[in-house]
Tab-separated table of C-alpha atoms in Angstrom:
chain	number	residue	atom	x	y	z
A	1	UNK	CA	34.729	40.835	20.438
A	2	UNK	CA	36.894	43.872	19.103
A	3	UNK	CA	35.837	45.205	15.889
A	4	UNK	CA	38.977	45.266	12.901
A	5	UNK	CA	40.099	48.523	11.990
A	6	UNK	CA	41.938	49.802	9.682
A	7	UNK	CA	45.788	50.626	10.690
A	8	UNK	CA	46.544	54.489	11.728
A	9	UNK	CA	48.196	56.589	9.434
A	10	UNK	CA	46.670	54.689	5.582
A	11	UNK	CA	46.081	56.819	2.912
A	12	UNK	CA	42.432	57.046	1.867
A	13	UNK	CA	42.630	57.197	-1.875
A	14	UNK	CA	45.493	54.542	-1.665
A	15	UNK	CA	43.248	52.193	0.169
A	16	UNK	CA	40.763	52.744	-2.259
A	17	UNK	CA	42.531	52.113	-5.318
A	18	UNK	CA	43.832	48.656	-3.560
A	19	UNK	CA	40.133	47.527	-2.978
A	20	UNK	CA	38.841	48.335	-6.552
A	21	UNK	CA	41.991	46.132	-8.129
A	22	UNK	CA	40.728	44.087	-5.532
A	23	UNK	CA	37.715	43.362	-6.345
A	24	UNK	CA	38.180	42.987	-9.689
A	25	UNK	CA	40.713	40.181	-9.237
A	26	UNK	CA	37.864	38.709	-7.205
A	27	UNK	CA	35.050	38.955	-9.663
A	28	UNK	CA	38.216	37.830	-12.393
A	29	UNK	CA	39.187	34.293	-10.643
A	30	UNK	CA	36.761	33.763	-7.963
A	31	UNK	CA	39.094	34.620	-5.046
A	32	UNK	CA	39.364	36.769	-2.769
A	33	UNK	CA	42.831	38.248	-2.280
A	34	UNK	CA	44.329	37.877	1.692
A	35	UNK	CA	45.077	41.303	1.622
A	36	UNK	CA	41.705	42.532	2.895
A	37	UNK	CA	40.777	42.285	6.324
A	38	UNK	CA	38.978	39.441	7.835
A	39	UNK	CA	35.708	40.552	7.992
A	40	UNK	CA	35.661	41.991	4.562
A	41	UNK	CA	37.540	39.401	2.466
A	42	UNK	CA	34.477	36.552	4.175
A	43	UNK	CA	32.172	38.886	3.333
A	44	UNK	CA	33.235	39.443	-0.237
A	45	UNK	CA	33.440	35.783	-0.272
A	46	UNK	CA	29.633	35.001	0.763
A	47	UNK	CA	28.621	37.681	-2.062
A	48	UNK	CA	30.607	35.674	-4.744
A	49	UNK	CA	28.830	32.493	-4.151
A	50	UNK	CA	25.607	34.124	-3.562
A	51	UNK	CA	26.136	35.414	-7.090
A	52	UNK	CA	25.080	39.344	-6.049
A	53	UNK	CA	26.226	41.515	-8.857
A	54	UNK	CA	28.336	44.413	-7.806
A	55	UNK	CA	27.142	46.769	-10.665
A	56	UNK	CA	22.738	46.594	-10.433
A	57	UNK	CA	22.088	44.942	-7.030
A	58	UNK	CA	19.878	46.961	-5.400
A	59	UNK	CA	17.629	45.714	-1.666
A	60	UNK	CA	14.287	44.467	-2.586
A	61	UNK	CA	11.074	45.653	-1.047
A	62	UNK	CA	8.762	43.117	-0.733
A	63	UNK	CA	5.922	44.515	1.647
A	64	UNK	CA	3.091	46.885	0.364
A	65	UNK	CA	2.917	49.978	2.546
A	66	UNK	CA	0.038	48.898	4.637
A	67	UNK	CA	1.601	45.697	5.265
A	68	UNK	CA	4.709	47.162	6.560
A	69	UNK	CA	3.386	49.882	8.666
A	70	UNK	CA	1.521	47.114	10.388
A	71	UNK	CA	4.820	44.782	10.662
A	72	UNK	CA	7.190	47.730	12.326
A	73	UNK	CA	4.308	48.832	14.704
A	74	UNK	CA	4.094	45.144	16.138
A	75	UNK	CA	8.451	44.930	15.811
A	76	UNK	CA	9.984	44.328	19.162
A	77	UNK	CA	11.784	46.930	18.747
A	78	UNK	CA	9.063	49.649	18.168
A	79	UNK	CA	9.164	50.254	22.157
A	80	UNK	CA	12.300	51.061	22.374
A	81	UNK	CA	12.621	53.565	19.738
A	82	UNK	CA	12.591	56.996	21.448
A	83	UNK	CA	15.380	55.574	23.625
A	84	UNK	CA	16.826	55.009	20.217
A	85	UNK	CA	15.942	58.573	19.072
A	86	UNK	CA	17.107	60.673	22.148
A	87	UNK	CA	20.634	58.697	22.212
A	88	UNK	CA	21.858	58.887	18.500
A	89	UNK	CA	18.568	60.573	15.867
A	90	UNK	CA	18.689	64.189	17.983
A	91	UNK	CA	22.254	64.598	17.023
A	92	UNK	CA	22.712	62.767	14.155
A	93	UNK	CA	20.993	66.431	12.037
A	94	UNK	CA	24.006	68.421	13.025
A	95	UNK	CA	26.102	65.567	12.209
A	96	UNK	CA	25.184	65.049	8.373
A	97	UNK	CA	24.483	61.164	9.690
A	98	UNK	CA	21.680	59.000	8.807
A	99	UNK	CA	20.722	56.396	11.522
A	100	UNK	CA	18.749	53.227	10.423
A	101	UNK	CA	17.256	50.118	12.764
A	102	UNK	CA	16.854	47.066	10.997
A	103	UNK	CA	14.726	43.903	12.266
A	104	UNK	CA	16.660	40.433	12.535
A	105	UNK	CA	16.345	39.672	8.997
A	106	UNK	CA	18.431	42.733	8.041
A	107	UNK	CA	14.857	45.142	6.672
A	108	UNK	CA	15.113	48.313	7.249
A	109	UNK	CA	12.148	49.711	9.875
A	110	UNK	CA	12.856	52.887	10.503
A	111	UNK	CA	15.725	55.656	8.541
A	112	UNK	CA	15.901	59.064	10.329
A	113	UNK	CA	18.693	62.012	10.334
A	114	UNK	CA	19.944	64.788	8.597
A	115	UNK	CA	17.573	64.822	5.753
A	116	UNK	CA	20.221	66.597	3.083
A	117	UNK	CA	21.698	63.182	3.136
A	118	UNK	CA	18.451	60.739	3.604
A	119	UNK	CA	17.536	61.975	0.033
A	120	UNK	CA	21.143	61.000	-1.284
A	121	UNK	CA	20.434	57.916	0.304
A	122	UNK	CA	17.132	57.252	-1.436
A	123	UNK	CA	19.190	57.075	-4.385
A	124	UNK	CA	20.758	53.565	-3.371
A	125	UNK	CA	17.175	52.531	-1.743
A	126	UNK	CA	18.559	52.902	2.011
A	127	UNK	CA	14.831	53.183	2.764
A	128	UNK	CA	12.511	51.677	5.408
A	129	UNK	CA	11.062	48.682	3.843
A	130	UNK	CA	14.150	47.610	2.130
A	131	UNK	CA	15.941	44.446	2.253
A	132	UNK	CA	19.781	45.541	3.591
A	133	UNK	CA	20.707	41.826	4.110
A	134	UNK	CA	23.762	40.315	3.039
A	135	UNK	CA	22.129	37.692	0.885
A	136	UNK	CA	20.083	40.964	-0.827
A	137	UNK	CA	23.093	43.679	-1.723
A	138	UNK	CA	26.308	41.877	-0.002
A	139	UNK	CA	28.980	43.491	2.373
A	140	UNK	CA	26.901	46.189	4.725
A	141	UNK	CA	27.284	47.124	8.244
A	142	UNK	CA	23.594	46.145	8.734
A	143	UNK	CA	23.737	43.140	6.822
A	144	UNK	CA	27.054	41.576	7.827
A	145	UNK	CA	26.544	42.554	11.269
A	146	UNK	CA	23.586	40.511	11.688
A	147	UNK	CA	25.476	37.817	9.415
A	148	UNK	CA	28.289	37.637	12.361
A	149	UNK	CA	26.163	38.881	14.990
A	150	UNK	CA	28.620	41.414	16.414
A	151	UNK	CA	29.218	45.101	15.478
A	152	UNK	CA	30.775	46.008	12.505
A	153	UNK	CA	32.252	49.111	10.458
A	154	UNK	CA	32.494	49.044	6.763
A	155	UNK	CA	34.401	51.486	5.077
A	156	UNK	CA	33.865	53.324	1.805
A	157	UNK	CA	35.318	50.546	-0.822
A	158	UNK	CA	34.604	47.937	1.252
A	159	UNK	CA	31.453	47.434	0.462
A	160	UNK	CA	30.780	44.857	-2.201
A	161	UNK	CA	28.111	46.737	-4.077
A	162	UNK	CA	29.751	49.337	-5.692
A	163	UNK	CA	26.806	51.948	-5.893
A	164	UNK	CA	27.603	51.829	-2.215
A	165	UNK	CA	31.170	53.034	-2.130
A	166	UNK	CA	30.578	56.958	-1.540
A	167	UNK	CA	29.111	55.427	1.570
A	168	UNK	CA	30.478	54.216	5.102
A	169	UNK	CA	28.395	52.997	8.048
A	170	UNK	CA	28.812	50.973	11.474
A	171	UNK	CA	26.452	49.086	12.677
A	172	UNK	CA	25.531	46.603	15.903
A	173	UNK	CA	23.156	44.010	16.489
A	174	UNK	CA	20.366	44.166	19.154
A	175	UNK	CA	18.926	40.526	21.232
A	176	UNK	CA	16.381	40.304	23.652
A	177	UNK	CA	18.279	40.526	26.977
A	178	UNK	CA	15.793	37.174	28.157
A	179	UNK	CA	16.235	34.853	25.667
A	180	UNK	CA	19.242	35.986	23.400
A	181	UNK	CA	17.179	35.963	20.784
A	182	UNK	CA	18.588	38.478	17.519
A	183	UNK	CA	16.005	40.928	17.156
A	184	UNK	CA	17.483	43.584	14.803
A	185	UNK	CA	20.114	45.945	14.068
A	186	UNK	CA	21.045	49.888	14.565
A	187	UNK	CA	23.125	51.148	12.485
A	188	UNK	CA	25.021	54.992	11.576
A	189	UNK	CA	25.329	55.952	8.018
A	190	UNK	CA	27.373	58.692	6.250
A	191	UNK	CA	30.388	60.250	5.480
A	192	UNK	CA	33.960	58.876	7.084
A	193	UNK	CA	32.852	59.727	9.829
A	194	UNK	CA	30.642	57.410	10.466
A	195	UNK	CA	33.316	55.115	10.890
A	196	UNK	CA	35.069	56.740	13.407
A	197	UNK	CA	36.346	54.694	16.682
A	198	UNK	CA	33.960	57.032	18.741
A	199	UNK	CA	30.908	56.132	16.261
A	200	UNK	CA	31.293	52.580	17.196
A	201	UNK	CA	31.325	53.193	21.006
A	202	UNK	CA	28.128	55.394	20.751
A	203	UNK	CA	26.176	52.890	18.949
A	204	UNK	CA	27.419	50.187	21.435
A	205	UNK	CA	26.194	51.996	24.161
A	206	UNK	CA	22.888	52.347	22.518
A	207	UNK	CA	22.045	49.106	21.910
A	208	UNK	CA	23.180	48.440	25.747
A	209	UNK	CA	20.675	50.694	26.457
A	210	UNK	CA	17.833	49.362	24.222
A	211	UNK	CA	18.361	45.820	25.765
A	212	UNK	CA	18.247	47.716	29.252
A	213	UNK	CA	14.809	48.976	28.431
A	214	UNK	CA	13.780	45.936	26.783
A	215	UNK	CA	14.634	44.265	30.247
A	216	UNK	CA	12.957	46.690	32.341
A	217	UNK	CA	9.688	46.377	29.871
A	218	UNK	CA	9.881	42.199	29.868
A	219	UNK	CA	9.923	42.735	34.190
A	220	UNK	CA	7.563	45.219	34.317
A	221	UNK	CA	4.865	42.735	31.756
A	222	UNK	CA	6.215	39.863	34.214
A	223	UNK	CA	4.801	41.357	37.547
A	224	UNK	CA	1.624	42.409	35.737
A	225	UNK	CA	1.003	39.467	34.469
A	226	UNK	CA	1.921	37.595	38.170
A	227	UNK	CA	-0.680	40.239	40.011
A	228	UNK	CA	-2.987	39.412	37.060
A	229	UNK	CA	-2.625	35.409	37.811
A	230	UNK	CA	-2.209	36.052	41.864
A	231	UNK	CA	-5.335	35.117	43.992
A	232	UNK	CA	-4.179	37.460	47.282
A	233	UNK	CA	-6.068	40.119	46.794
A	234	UNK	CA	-7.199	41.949	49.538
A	235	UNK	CA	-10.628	42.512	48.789
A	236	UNK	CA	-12.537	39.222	46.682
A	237	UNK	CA	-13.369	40.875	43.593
A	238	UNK	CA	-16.186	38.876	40.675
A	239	UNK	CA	-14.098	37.083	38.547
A	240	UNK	CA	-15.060	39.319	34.889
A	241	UNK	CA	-17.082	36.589	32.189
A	242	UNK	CA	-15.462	35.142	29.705
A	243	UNK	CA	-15.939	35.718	26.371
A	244	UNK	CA	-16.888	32.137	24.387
A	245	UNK	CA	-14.975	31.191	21.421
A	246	UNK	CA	-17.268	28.828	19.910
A	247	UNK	CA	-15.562	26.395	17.448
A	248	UNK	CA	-16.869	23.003	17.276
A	249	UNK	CA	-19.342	21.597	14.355
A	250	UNK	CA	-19.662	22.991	10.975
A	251	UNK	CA	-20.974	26.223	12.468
A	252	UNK	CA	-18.882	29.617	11.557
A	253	UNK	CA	-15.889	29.716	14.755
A	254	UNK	CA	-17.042	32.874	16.748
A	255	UNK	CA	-15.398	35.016	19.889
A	256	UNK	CA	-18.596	36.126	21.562
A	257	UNK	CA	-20.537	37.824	18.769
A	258	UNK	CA	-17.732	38.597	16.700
A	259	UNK	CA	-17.410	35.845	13.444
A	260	UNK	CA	-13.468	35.027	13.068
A	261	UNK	CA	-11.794	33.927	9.503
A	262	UNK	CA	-10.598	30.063	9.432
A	263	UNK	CA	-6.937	31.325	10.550
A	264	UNK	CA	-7.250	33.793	13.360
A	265	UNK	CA	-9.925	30.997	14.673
A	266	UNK	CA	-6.858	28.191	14.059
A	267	UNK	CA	-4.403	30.488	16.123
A	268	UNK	CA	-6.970	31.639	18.751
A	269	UNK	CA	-7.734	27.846	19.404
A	270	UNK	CA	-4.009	27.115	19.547
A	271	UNK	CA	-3.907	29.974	22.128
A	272	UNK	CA	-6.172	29.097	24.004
A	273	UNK	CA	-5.247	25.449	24.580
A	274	UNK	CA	-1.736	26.800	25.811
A	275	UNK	CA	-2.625	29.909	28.257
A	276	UNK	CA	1.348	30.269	29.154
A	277	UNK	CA	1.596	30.937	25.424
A	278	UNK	CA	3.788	29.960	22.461
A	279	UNK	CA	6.975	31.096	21.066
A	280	UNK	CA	6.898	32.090	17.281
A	281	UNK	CA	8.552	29.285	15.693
A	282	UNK	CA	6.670	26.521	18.145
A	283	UNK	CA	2.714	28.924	17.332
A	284	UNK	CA	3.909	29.180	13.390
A	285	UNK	CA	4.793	25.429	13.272
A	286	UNK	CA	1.005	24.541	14.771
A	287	UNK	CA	-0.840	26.455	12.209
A	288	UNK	CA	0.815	26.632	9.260
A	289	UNK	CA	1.024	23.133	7.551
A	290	UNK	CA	4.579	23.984	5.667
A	291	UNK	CA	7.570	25.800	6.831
A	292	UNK	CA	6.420	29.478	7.170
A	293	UNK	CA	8.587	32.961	8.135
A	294	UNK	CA	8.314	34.829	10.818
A	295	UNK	CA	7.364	37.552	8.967
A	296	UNK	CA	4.081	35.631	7.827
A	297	UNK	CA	2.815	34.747	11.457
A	298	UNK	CA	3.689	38.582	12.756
A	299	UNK	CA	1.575	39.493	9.611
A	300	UNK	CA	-1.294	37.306	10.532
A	301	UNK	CA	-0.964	38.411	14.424
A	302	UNK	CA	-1.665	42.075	13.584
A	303	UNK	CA	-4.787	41.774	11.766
A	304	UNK	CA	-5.585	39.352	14.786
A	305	UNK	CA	-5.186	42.307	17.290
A	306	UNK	CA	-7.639	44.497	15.094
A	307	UNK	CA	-9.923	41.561	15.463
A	308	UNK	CA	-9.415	41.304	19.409
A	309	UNK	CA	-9.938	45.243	19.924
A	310	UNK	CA	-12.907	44.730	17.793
A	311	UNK	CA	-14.798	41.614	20.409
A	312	UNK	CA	-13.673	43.927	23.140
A	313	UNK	CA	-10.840	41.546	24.465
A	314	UNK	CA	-7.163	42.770	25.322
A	315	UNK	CA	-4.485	43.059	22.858
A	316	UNK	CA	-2.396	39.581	22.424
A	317	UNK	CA	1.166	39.337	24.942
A	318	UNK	CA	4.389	38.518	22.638
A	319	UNK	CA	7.854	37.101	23.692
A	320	UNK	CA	5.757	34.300	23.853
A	321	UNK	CA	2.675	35.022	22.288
A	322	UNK	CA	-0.773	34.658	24.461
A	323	UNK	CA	-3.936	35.762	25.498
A	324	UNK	CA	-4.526	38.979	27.386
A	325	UNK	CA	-7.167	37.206	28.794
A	326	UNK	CA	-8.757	33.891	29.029
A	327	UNK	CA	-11.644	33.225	26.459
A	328	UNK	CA	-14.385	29.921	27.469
A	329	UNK	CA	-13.208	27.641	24.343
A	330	UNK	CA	-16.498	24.988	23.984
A	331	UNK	CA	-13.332	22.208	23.413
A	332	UNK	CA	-12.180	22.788	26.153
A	333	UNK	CA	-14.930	22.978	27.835
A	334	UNK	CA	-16.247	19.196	26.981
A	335	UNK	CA	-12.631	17.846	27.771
A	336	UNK	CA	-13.154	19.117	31.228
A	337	UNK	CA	-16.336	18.062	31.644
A	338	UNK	CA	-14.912	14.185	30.273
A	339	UNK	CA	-11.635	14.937	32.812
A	340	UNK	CA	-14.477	15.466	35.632
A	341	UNK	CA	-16.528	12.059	34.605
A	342	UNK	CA	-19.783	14.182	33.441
A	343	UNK	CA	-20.102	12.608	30.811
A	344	UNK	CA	-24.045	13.199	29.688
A	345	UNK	CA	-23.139	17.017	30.399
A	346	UNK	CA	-20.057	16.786	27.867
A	347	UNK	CA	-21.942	14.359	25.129
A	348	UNK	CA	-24.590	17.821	25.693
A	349	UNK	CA	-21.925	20.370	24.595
A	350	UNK	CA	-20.418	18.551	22.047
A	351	UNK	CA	-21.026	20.327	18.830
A	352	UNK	CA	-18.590	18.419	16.572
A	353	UNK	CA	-15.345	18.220	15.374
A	354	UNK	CA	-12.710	20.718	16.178
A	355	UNK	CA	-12.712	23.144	13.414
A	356	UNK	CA	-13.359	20.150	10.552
A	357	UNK	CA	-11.947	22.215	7.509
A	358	UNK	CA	-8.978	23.030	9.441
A	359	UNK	CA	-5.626	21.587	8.146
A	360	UNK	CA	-3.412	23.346	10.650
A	361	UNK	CA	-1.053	20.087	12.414
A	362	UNK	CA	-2.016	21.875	15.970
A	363	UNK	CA	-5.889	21.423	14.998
A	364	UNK	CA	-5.446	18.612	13.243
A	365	UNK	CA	-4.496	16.921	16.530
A	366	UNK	CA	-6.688	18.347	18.803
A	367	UNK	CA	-9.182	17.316	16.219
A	368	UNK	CA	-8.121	13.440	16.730
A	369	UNK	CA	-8.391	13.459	20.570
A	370	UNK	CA	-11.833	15.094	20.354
A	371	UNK	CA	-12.424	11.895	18.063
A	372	UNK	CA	-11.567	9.562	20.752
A	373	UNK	CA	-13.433	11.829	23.366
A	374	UNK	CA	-16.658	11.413	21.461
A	375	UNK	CA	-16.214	7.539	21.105
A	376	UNK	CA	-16.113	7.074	25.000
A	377	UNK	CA	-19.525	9.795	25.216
A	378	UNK	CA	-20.815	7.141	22.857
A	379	UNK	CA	-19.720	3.989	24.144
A	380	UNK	CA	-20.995	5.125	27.807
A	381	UNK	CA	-24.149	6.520	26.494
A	382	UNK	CA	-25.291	3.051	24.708
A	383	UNK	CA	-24.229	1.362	28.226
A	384	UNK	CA	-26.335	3.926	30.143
A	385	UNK	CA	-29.133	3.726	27.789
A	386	UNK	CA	-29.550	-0.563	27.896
A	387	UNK	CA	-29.098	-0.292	31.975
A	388	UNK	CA	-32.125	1.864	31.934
A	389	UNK	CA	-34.183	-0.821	29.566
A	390	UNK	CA	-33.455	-3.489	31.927
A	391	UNK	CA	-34.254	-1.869	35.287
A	392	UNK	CA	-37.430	-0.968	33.277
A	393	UNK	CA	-37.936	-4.898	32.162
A	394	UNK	CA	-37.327	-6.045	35.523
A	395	UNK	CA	-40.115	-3.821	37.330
A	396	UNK	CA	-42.746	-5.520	35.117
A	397	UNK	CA	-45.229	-7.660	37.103
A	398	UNK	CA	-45.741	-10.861	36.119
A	399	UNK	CA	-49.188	-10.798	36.240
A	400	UNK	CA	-48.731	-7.953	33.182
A	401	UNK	CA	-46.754	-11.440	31.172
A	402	UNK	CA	-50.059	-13.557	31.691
A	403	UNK	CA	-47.684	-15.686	34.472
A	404	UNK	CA	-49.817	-14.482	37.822
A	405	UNK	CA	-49.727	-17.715	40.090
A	406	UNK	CA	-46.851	-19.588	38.382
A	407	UNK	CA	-43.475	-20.449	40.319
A	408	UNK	CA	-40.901	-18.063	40.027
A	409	UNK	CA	-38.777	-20.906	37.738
A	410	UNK	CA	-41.408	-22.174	35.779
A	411	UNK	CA	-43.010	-18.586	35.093
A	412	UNK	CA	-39.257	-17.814	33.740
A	413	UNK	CA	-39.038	-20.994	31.360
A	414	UNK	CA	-42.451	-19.714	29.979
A	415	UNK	CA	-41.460	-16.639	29.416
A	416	UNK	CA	-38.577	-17.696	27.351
A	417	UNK	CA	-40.569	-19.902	25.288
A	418	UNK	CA	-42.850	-16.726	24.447
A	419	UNK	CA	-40.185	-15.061	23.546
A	420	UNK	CA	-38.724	-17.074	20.901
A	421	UNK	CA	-41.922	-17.769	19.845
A	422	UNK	CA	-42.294	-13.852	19.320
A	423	UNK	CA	-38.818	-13.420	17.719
A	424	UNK	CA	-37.720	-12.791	14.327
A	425	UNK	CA	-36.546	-15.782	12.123
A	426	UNK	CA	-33.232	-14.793	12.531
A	427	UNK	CA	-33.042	-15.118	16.189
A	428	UNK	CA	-34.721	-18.551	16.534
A	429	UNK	CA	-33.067	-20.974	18.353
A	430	UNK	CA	-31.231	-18.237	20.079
A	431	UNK	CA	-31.402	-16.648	23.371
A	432	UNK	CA	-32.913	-13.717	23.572
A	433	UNK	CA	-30.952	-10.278	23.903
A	434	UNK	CA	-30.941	-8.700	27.157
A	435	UNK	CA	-31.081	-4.500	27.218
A	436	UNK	CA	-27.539	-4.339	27.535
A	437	UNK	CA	-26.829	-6.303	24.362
A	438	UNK	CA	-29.029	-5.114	21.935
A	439	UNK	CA	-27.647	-2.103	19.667
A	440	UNK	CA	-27.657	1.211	20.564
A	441	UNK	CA	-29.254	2.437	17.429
A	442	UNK	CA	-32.103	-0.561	15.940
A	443	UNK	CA	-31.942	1.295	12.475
A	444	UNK	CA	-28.349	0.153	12.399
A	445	UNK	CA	-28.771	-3.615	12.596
A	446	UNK	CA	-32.180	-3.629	9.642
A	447	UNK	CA	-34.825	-4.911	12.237
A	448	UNK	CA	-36.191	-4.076	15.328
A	449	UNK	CA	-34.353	-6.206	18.422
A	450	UNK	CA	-36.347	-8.440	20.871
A	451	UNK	CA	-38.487	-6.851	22.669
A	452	UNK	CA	-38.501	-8.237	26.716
């Protein structure tokens, strides 16, 4: 879609004389005049209901400096930068220009150029870390282009936030070239010229060249992870151990020898149920029992990968997120062995509940089936169990009853009568149980069952 510019030939203090006046009508009555162009007067629009004050709003910056070193190193867009760097940074010294990128929620990641004017730019917080969204300071390149996901330049005045008028900047969004998904921003920040018709080509043709190398990266994981999965291999090779991630019964979850916190063991679970791995909203939706961001989950995930490195295991695959590598999970484990019909072999390995302080929905369910797993070990192991007492009662000779000599009917009448003779009050005038009826556990019933 074209970007709106402004018409050859205007006067530059004019124009900004007719967007002050402007914006104080706007601020005065709540409307935005019709003179402005289309992208600005919406914008101006969306900052009036948000309520953003055009005198003091300044980006927040809500991440501690650990926190966000650890959130732009795991960024999508962290791959890509040098492209980034060698296209528009290099030249952007010479050219008193400051270039920012900006993840999808309009935070600034990284802010590099000529560093006269970075410093004047501290002054208004154009820093990494901050919060450049339209929601957080109002009409932006940055923010508005990721508000109308297409590029945008923003002149001087324009800009809603008036600490921001000395300024002008253009700006494009950036999607994964797989999915479409919005996954940030570049932008060019500085003097006029930074909205100049051939600024806005050259950061187009950046950001067609991140999503070419973001292409070329999601291929190149593709075929690894293909030769990774493929059996034709030319020579058999052993198939490497797997490391156990132990987290049924009330024991602390573990991967191998390596103890894990009640989240990373939620997500690793969730993980490993689902080896062709989960996208961020689906894996965030599992674990967290309300609605959490992005940023929250991409938070957790890096500590995770400290965690993996630590057990020796291979850093976790994004775009979806999954295993490097396979880990034996006991659950899964017993539901094979139930899937197979090895039942005594399952009943064996079964610890307890799936992680039974876990509140996560994805655990939470996995937690139920493994409820109605256990009831069938049980039911089948109380069958098993009486079979065996009465193939046991029915290799006793009769001579061992006191019946040696008597006919095969009348020794059985006999025996009957001995045995309700020999039964508790309660069962009198009752058949006796056979194995396969009595309970499965004698404690449960109060007294010990008839005894064949």
């Amino acid at each position: 879609m074209p970007v709106p510019r402004h018409p050859q030939g205007y006067d530059l203090h004019d124009l900004r004389d007719r967007l002050l006046r402007a914006q104080e009508t706007a601020i005065a009555t709540g409307t935005v005049p019709p003179t402005l162009r289309p992208v600005v007067r919406e914008s101006w629009e969306r900052a009036l209901r948000g309520q953003i004050d055009p005198d003091h709003a300044l980006p927040r910056v809500e991440l501690d400096e650990d926190e966000f070193r650890e959130y732009r190193a795991s960024h999508a867009l962290a791959p890509v930068l040098p492209v980034i760097r060698r296209l528009l940074v290099d030249g952007a010294d010479d050219a008193g220009l400051v270039v920012a990128v900006g993840d999808e929620h309009g935070r600034l990641l990284w802010v590099e150029g000529d560093p006269g004017l970075r410093r004047r730019a501290e002054d208004m917080l154009f820093i990494a870390g901050a919060d450049w969204s339209e929601a957080s300071v109002g009409t932006s390149a940055p923010g508005t282009a990721l508000q109308l996901d297409r590029a945008v330049q923003i002149r001087g005045a324009e800009h809603y936030n008036r600490i921001v008028h000395p300024w002008s900047c253009t700006a494009a969004p950036v999607h994964d070239p797989a999915s479409g998904e919005l996954l940030g921003v570049i932008d060019i920040t500085g003097t006029d010229h930074a909205v100049a018709p051939h600024t806005l080509s050259l950061v187009q043709a950046t950001v067609a060249a991140v999503e070419a190398e973001l292409r070329i990266a999601s291929l190149e994981s593709t075929v690894r992870a293909t030769l990774r999965r493929s059996r034709m291999t030319a020579v058999p090779t052993p198939r490497p151990t797997r490391t156990p991630l132990t987290v049924l019964g009330e024991r602390r979850p573990r991967l191998g020898a390596v103890e894990l916190s009640p989240r990373h063991a939620e997500i690793l679970t969730l993980l490993a149920w689902h080896p062709r791995g989960l996208g961020a909203e689906r894996l965030a939706s599992l674990v967290y029992e309300t609605e959490a961001s992005p940023v929250t989950l991409r938070a957790e995930l890096v500590r995770l990968r400290r965690v993996l490195e630590g057990a020796g295991e291979p850093p976790l695959e994004s775009r979806p997120y999954r295993l490097g590598r396979e880990v034996d999970l006991d659950a899964a484990s017993v539901a094979k062995l139930l899937t197979q019909g090895s039942l005594k072999r399952a009943a064996e390995r079964y610890a307890g509940p799936v992680l039974p302080a876990s509140t996560a929905p994805g655990i939470v369910g996995a937690a139920r089936r493994a409820r109605r797993a256990t009831a069938r070990i049980h039911a089948v192991g109380c069958l098993a169990r009486g079979a065996r007492r009465l193939r046991r009662a029915r290799r006793v000779p009769l001579r061992r009853r006191g019946l040696a000599g008597a006919p095969r009917g009348a020794a059985a009448a006999l025996a009957a009568t001995r045995l309700r003779r020999r039964a508790p009050r309660a069962h009198r005038g009752r058949t006796a149980l056979s194995p396969l009826q009595r309970p499965c556990n004698p404690r449960a019933t109060g007294r010990q069952p008839v005894r064949a």
